[in-house]
XYZ file of C-alpha atoms in Angstrom:
440
model
C 121.969 75.560 -80.310
C 122.842 79.699 -79.469
C 119.535 81.504 -78.412
C 116.888 82.750 -81.595
C 117.721 86.041 -80.939
C 121.706 84.675 -82.108
C 120.394 83.403 -85.054
C 118.252 85.564 -86.565
C 121.394 87.978 -86.071
C 123.691 85.556 -87.405
C 121.517 85.778 -91.084
C 121.617 88.990 -91.114
C 125.295 89.376 -89.845
C 125.975 86.849 -93.734
C 123.764 88.632 -95.390
C 125.954 92.092 -94.705
C 129.043 90.306 -95.261
C 127.973 88.579 -98.291
C 126.870 91.914 -99.492
C 129.898 94.076 -98.761
C 132.404 91.737 -99.765
C 130.797 90.902 -102.915
C 130.807 94.821 -103.159
C 134.522 94.994 -102.661
C 135.635 91.760 -105.766
C 133.214 94.517 -108.088
C 135.671 97.366 -106.782
C 139.013 95.599 -106.244
C 139.815 96.199 -110.299
C 139.991 100.189 -109.451
C 141.720 100.080 -105.654
C 144.203 102.095 -105.119
C 147.497 99.543 -104.392
C 148.724 101.801 -101.963
C 145.582 99.425 -99.592
C 144.277 100.320 -96.526
C 144.383 98.628 -92.679
C 140.965 99.821 -91.639
C 137.277 100.793 -93.243
C 135.794 103.492 -92.830
C 133.752 103.550 -89.717
C 130.457 103.341 -91.635
C 131.066 100.028 -92.745
C 131.532 99.048 -88.783
C 128.500 98.011 -86.451
C 129.844 100.638 -84.566
C 131.848 103.703 -84.488
C 135.595 103.108 -83.671
C 136.310 104.267 -79.983
C 139.103 106.960 -79.659
C 142.107 106.006 -78.376
C 142.325 106.896 -74.276
C 146.273 107.290 -73.181
C 145.059 107.946 -69.189
C 143.572 105.809 -66.858
C 140.863 108.098 -66.062
C 137.527 107.211 -65.094
C 136.914 107.120 -68.788
C 138.616 104.394 -69.462
C 136.503 102.061 -67.987
C 136.205 99.394 -65.167
C 139.045 97.813 -66.292
C 141.548 100.448 -66.046
C 143.192 99.733 -69.313
C 144.771 102.440 -71.411
C 145.218 103.231 -75.368
C 147.639 104.774 -77.044
C 147.243 104.482 -81.740
C 150.388 104.261 -83.412
C 151.627 104.701 -86.841
C 155.100 103.214 -86.908
C 155.607 103.848 -90.758
C 154.093 106.982 -92.205
C 155.247 105.077 -95.642
C 152.445 102.387 -94.863
C 148.943 102.102 -93.789
C 150.551 99.945 -90.465
C 148.026 101.231 -87.473
C 148.772 99.895 -84.239
C 146.333 100.641 -81.008
C 148.751 99.988 -77.709
C 146.601 98.432 -74.582
C 148.049 98.694 -71.322
C 147.062 98.144 -67.437
C 146.702 100.093 -64.894
C 150.209 99.338 -62.649
C 148.390 100.749 -59.342
C 145.221 99.776 -59.906
C 145.209 96.661 -57.705
C 147.659 99.012 -55.451
C 144.872 100.426 -52.879
C 142.323 98.669 -51.102
C 140.141 101.404 -52.761
C 140.999 100.290 -56.243
C 141.187 96.407 -55.155
C 137.581 96.486 -53.984
C 136.640 97.585 -57.424
C 139.240 95.093 -59.290
C 137.137 92.268 -61.587
C 137.425 89.582 -59.678
C 139.711 87.020 -60.224
C 140.437 84.338 -62.386
C 138.365 81.096 -61.716
C 140.859 78.789 -60.797
C 143.136 82.125 -58.734
C 146.526 80.728 -59.934
C 148.354 83.871 -60.704
C 148.020 86.091 -57.775
C 149.426 89.860 -59.300
C 151.940 91.470 -57.731
C 152.225 94.035 -54.790
C 153.645 97.347 -55.854
C 155.853 98.709 -52.842
C 154.335 102.235 -51.448
C 157.989 103.252 -51.203
C 158.851 102.623 -54.154
C 160.464 105.650 -57.073
C 156.923 105.136 -58.957
C 155.094 106.177 -55.943
C 157.287 108.681 -54.608
C 158.413 110.872 -57.807
C 156.187 113.412 -58.571
C 157.690 114.743 -61.835
C 155.165 114.892 -65.247
C 156.443 113.085 -67.836
C 156.732 114.084 -71.032
C 157.026 111.956 -74.939
C 161.027 112.659 -74.716
C 161.351 112.465 -70.837
C 159.303 108.995 -70.897
C 161.759 107.796 -73.337
C 164.952 109.183 -71.651
C 163.635 107.022 -68.959
C 164.131 110.042 -66.751
C 160.119 110.692 -64.853
C 156.932 109.028 -63.670
C 154.129 110.365 -63.061
C 152.373 109.850 -59.097
C 150.486 106.810 -58.843
C 147.624 109.364 -57.642
C 147.659 111.336 -60.981
C 144.238 111.154 -62.718
C 146.153 110.465 -66.524
C 149.047 107.789 -67.164
C 151.793 109.380 -66.967
C 153.981 106.204 -67.372
C 156.209 104.346 -64.497
C 159.546 103.267 -64.158
C 159.673 99.289 -63.842
C 162.424 98.416 -61.366
C 164.212 95.221 -60.271
C 162.204 95.746 -57.333
C 158.703 96.708 -58.721
C 159.387 93.743 -61.325
C 156.385 95.714 -63.468
C 157.582 94.914 -67.018
C 154.904 93.687 -68.832
C 154.678 90.857 -71.569
C 153.792 91.611 -74.396
C 150.513 90.468 -76.502
C 151.128 90.818 -80.738
C 146.807 90.785 -81.664
C 145.547 90.449 -84.747
C 142.262 90.921 -85.459
C 139.327 89.173 -87.718
C 136.868 90.043 -90.391
C 138.245 87.702 -92.945
C 141.049 89.788 -93.860
C 138.802 92.388 -96.010
C 136.588 93.511 -93.544
C 137.787 94.449 -89.193
C 140.215 96.838 -87.718
C 142.542 96.941 -84.787
C 140.836 100.489 -83.003
C 137.157 98.879 -83.880
C 134.862 98.883 -80.983
C 134.772 95.034 -80.462
C 138.405 94.708 -81.013
C 138.869 97.247 -78.638
C 136.917 95.696 -75.564
C 138.147 92.569 -76.238
C 142.140 93.763 -76.129
C 140.928 95.376 -73.012
C 139.869 92.454 -71.645
C 143.228 90.646 -71.853
C 145.542 92.825 -71.272
C 143.472 92.679 -67.840
C 143.210 88.604 -67.899
C 146.833 88.917 -68.726
C 148.612 91.671 -67.015
C 150.128 92.403 -70.293
C 150.856 94.631 -72.919
C 148.851 94.002 -76.216
C 149.555 95.244 -79.408
C 146.407 95.038 -81.538
C 147.700 95.388 -85.184
C 145.533 96.756 -88.130
C 146.835 94.875 -91.063
C 146.419 95.881 -94.841
C 143.061 94.539 -95.771
C 141.936 92.797 -99.187
C 141.511 93.172 -101.967
C 143.306 95.982 -102.468
C 146.237 94.853 -100.590
C 145.974 91.081 -101.102
C 148.649 88.089 -100.126
C 151.337 88.481 -98.292
C 149.741 91.804 -97.686
C 148.633 91.189 -94.228
C 151.039 88.349 -93.239
C 154.280 90.081 -94.271
C 152.474 93.662 -91.876
C 152.548 90.897 -89.228
C 156.191 90.504 -88.756
C 156.890 93.321 -89.640
C 154.764 94.578 -86.709
C 157.718 92.083 -84.812
C 160.521 93.232 -86.148
C 159.613 96.482 -85.338
C 158.799 96.098 -81.633
C 162.376 94.268 -81.479
C 163.786 96.975 -83.221
C 162.238 99.541 -80.216
C 163.819 97.183 -77.288
C 167.391 97.633 -78.872
C 166.855 101.148 -79.323
C 165.535 101.019 -75.475
C 168.599 99.053 -74.532
C 170.603 101.831 -75.901
C 169.178 104.639 -74.245
C 169.636 103.087 -71.094
C 173.681 102.343 -71.802
C 174.354 106.074 -72.735
C 172.216 107.705 -70.207
C 174.017 105.283 -67.428
C 177.365 106.648 -69.745
C 176.451 110.216 -69.647
C 175.765 109.822 -65.604
C 174.055 113.524 -64.296
C 175.012 115.035 -67.452
C 171.466 115.572 -68.607
C 172.103 114.065 -71.853
C 169.441 113.054 -73.714
C 169.591 109.153 -74.290
C 170.471 107.846 -78.168
C 167.854 107.744 -80.346
C 164.892 108.829 -77.805
C 162.496 110.607 -79.860
C 162.480 107.277 -82.224
C 161.647 105.140 -79.226
C 157.666 104.339 -78.068
C 158.109 105.322 -74.404
C 155.388 102.995 -73.452
C 157.025 100.152 -74.939
C 160.162 101.148 -73.724
C 159.040 101.301 -70.163
C 156.987 99.044 -69.814
C 157.112 95.618 -72.203
C 159.482 92.791 -71.961
C 159.503 91.583 -75.089
C 161.664 88.396 -74.140
C 158.000 87.121 -73.472
C 155.921 87.802 -76.468
C 152.793 85.862 -77.359
C 150.820 85.860 -80.730
C 147.216 86.036 -80.574
C 144.828 85.786 -83.462
C 141.600 85.711 -84.055
C 139.891 84.102 -87.176
C 141.703 84.946 -89.970
C 143.905 86.608 -87.475
C 144.928 83.092 -87.015
C 146.383 82.504 -90.169
C 148.379 85.329 -89.615
C 149.706 84.828 -85.904
C 150.536 80.856 -87.164
C 152.684 82.784 -89.542
C 154.692 85.009 -87.780
C 155.528 82.051 -85.223
C 156.723 80.552 -88.370
C 158.980 83.055 -89.569
C 160.272 84.242 -86.133
C 161.689 80.940 -86.078
C 163.036 80.959 -89.066
C 164.957 83.856 -88.172
C 165.414 83.107 -84.647
C 168.503 85.272 -82.981
C 168.108 87.187 -85.307
C 164.944 88.728 -83.778
C 166.467 89.134 -80.334
C 165.220 90.233 -77.786
C 162.119 89.633 -78.814
C 160.936 85.868 -78.206
C 157.928 84.445 -78.764
C 156.733 82.151 -75.815
C 153.245 80.571 -77.453
C 150.337 81.187 -79.420
C 146.735 81.687 -79.302
C 144.903 80.265 -82.737
C 140.603 80.877 -81.847
C 138.836 79.571 -84.264
C 141.400 79.551 -87.693
C 140.779 80.598 -91.100
C 142.072 77.447 -92.067
C 141.044 75.704 -95.114
C 141.731 72.482 -97.463
C 140.963 71.022 -100.468
C 139.404 67.672 -98.850
C 136.720 68.611 -96.691
C 136.739 67.445 -93.581
C 133.097 66.130 -91.458
C 132.457 69.569 -90.004
C 133.168 71.526 -93.194
C 130.488 68.771 -94.942
C 128.096 68.946 -92.107
C 128.612 72.972 -91.153
C 129.160 74.346 -93.740
C 125.996 76.317 -93.948
C 126.961 77.592 -89.842
C 126.610 80.850 -87.880
C 127.791 84.553 -89.168
C 130.938 82.715 -91.672
C 129.674 80.027 -93.697
C 131.439 78.308 -95.884
C 130.240 80.134 -99.162
C 130.972 83.520 -97.860
C 134.465 82.214 -96.730
C 135.189 80.819 -100.650
C 134.337 84.219 -101.822
C 136.221 86.492 -98.710
C 139.736 83.760 -99.963
C 139.311 84.937 -103.903
C 139.029 88.621 -102.799
C 142.576 87.891 -100.536
C 144.610 85.549 -102.637
C 146.808 87.052 -105.496
C 144.494 86.466 -108.983
C 145.089 83.103 -110.738
C 146.372 81.309 -107.478
C 143.447 80.723 -105.727
C 143.545 77.540 -103.785
C 142.030 76.256 -100.708
C 145.650 74.377 -100.809
C 147.594 77.549 -100.238
C 150.176 77.958 -97.507
C 147.889 80.642 -96.038
C 144.797 78.856 -95.780
C 146.158 74.840 -95.148
C 148.501 74.683 -92.167
C 149.180 71.205 -92.916
C 150.432 71.961 -96.549
C 153.477 70.235 -97.305
C 156.553 71.936 -97.568
C 155.268 75.064 -95.500
C 157.629 75.840 -93.239
C 160.043 75.450 -90.724
C 159.433 71.797 -89.068
C 156.011 71.608 -87.001
C 158.941 70.747 -84.119
C 160.417 74.055 -83.701
C 157.033 75.672 -83.158
C 155.923 77.709 -80.054
C 153.215 76.519 -77.900
C 149.797 76.603 -79.251
C 146.768 76.575 -77.727
C 143.730 76.573 -80.751
C 139.926 77.601 -79.271
C 137.265 76.252 -81.310
C 133.531 76.198 -81.346
C 131.714 73.219 -82.130
C 129.036 74.661 -84.594
C 131.577 75.989 -86.674
C 132.299 74.423 -89.817
C 136.285 75.350 -89.476
C 137.304 73.442 -86.631
C 138.291 69.953 -87.743
C 140.742 71.515 -89.529
C 142.162 73.283 -86.757
C 141.977 69.915 -84.129
C 143.912 68.193 -86.829
C 146.917 70.646 -86.813
C 146.584 70.958 -83.134
C 147.110 67.264 -83.314
C 149.921 67.361 -85.601
C 151.822 69.393 -83.395
C 151.269 67.011 -80.265
C 152.690 64.298 -81.992
C 155.889 66.677 -82.195
C 155.554 66.967 -78.589
C 154.149 70.439 -78.284
C 152.086 71.724 -75.653
C 148.736 72.373 -78.519
C 145.538 71.813 -76.432
C 142.317 72.454 -77.979
C 139.077 74.157 -76.024
C 136.279 73.386 -77.934
C 132.575 75.159 -76.146
C 130.141 73.692 -76.797
C 126.714 75.480 -78.551
C 129.606 78.373 -79.578
C 129.363 79.698 -83.118
C 132.645 81.041 -85.239
C 133.863 84.052 -83.473
C 131.410 83.747 -80.326
C 134.213 85.364 -77.749
C 135.119 88.446 -79.821
C 132.208 89.179 -82.350
C 130.306 92.727 -80.839
C 126.568 91.029 -80.098
C 128.758 87.625 -78.378
C 131.881 89.795 -76.050
C 129.178 90.603 -72.650
C 127.690 86.812 -72.595
C 129.881 84.342 -70.205
C 130.976 82.175 -72.919
C 132.914 85.034 -73.893
C 134.099 85.607 -71.007
C 135.222 82.349 -69.225
C 137.070 82.171 -73.237
C 139.117 85.214 -72.103
C 139.913 83.292 -68.872
C 140.759 80.208 -70.151
C 143.240 82.288 -72.662
C 145.108 84.269 -70.010
C 145.294 80.707 -67.614
C 147.489 78.912 -70.072
C 148.872 82.044 -71.620
C 150.762 82.893 -68.219
C 151.908 79.419 -68.227
C 154.326 80.858 -70.938
C 154.612 84.734 -69.618
C 155.193 83.983 -65.587
C 157.895 84.722 -64.423
C 157.751 82.199 -61.553
C 157.264 79.234 -64.344
C 154.596 76.593 -65.085
C 151.850 76.966 -62.311
C 149.160 74.634 -63.759
C 148.344 72.695 -67.843
C 145.605 71.410 -69.487
């Protein structure tokens, strides 16, 4: 059972969430069809922290730079990129201040060569220069300027596409809690995290949020293709100073650092539903998404439901933070009017004819909480994946509640930290260039 303070906060949280959802339901008829990707900062428990595209001390001990993007000016789609500092452990002083290693210490980080181009070049990098791959900031610079991955340094980073929780109607990619969680994931996994600010209900109902998730995957693939064209054009131009093809359209952080062939989807609560949909669409798209390859997905306490109640849905219906009645209200706000059903493909992962055969799905890690009423359906989905030989382990955490590793008041608990480390250990099986090192 959670501590008394958490139980009391849970009651307050459910009261505020139900009131917020009821208010959104009342105003749904007059809302704009344009949609929103986040609520005002006043709707969050804490204001959204601003992005900080630097590795200065202002970013905290995790040394992760962030940047906000709006890839499509005609939509409300919002992204926040998280890039771990490539030089954070390059010097003894930095290593002394580095966070402790993963508990199993199975994944040592590659060392940087002090004589590499990343450490030698002292030229400041503009956005266009970064897209053209022609300049690098000095490693000792206080602010991030980009670094150039080479075969010698091997610093192409995998990409983790993250979808926040919030019952489809609240939350944001740049909220305080999601920002802190993504920083932790970026640091532990040594990967670029792309947090997706998808459209929210009821302004944008199903399938808006799901389509936004797949749109981001296609956008990352486009970025990779533009970057590849730019490098080819730059080599063809020699040293004549010609700008790379499409340089103005290329996001420099992704162009310089991302390895799209190692892409992981990570969804939190309702974001897990989006991640699973995007994984299915990626399977259906196949080579059309090249060079994107979804190598794994992580579903953290997914927001799954169904008509036939499971044992946990009967026993824990009034559980902590997100009880069943509140979640039903959220689904009524999210699903199109007249199409409400707990066996809707967005809600039930095992509904017949939902998508590609389960045997084609990527390896799937499912995280569940002992006191979460939705856990049984998530476990059942994982069991079905294992039946068709998909690597689909389940991590169940004792005395844990829904969103125990991502909710603002629980982020600093030992259980939340342990969960992030466990996720990193499993994910590194599929993003490591050294092969599978261990398995649950």
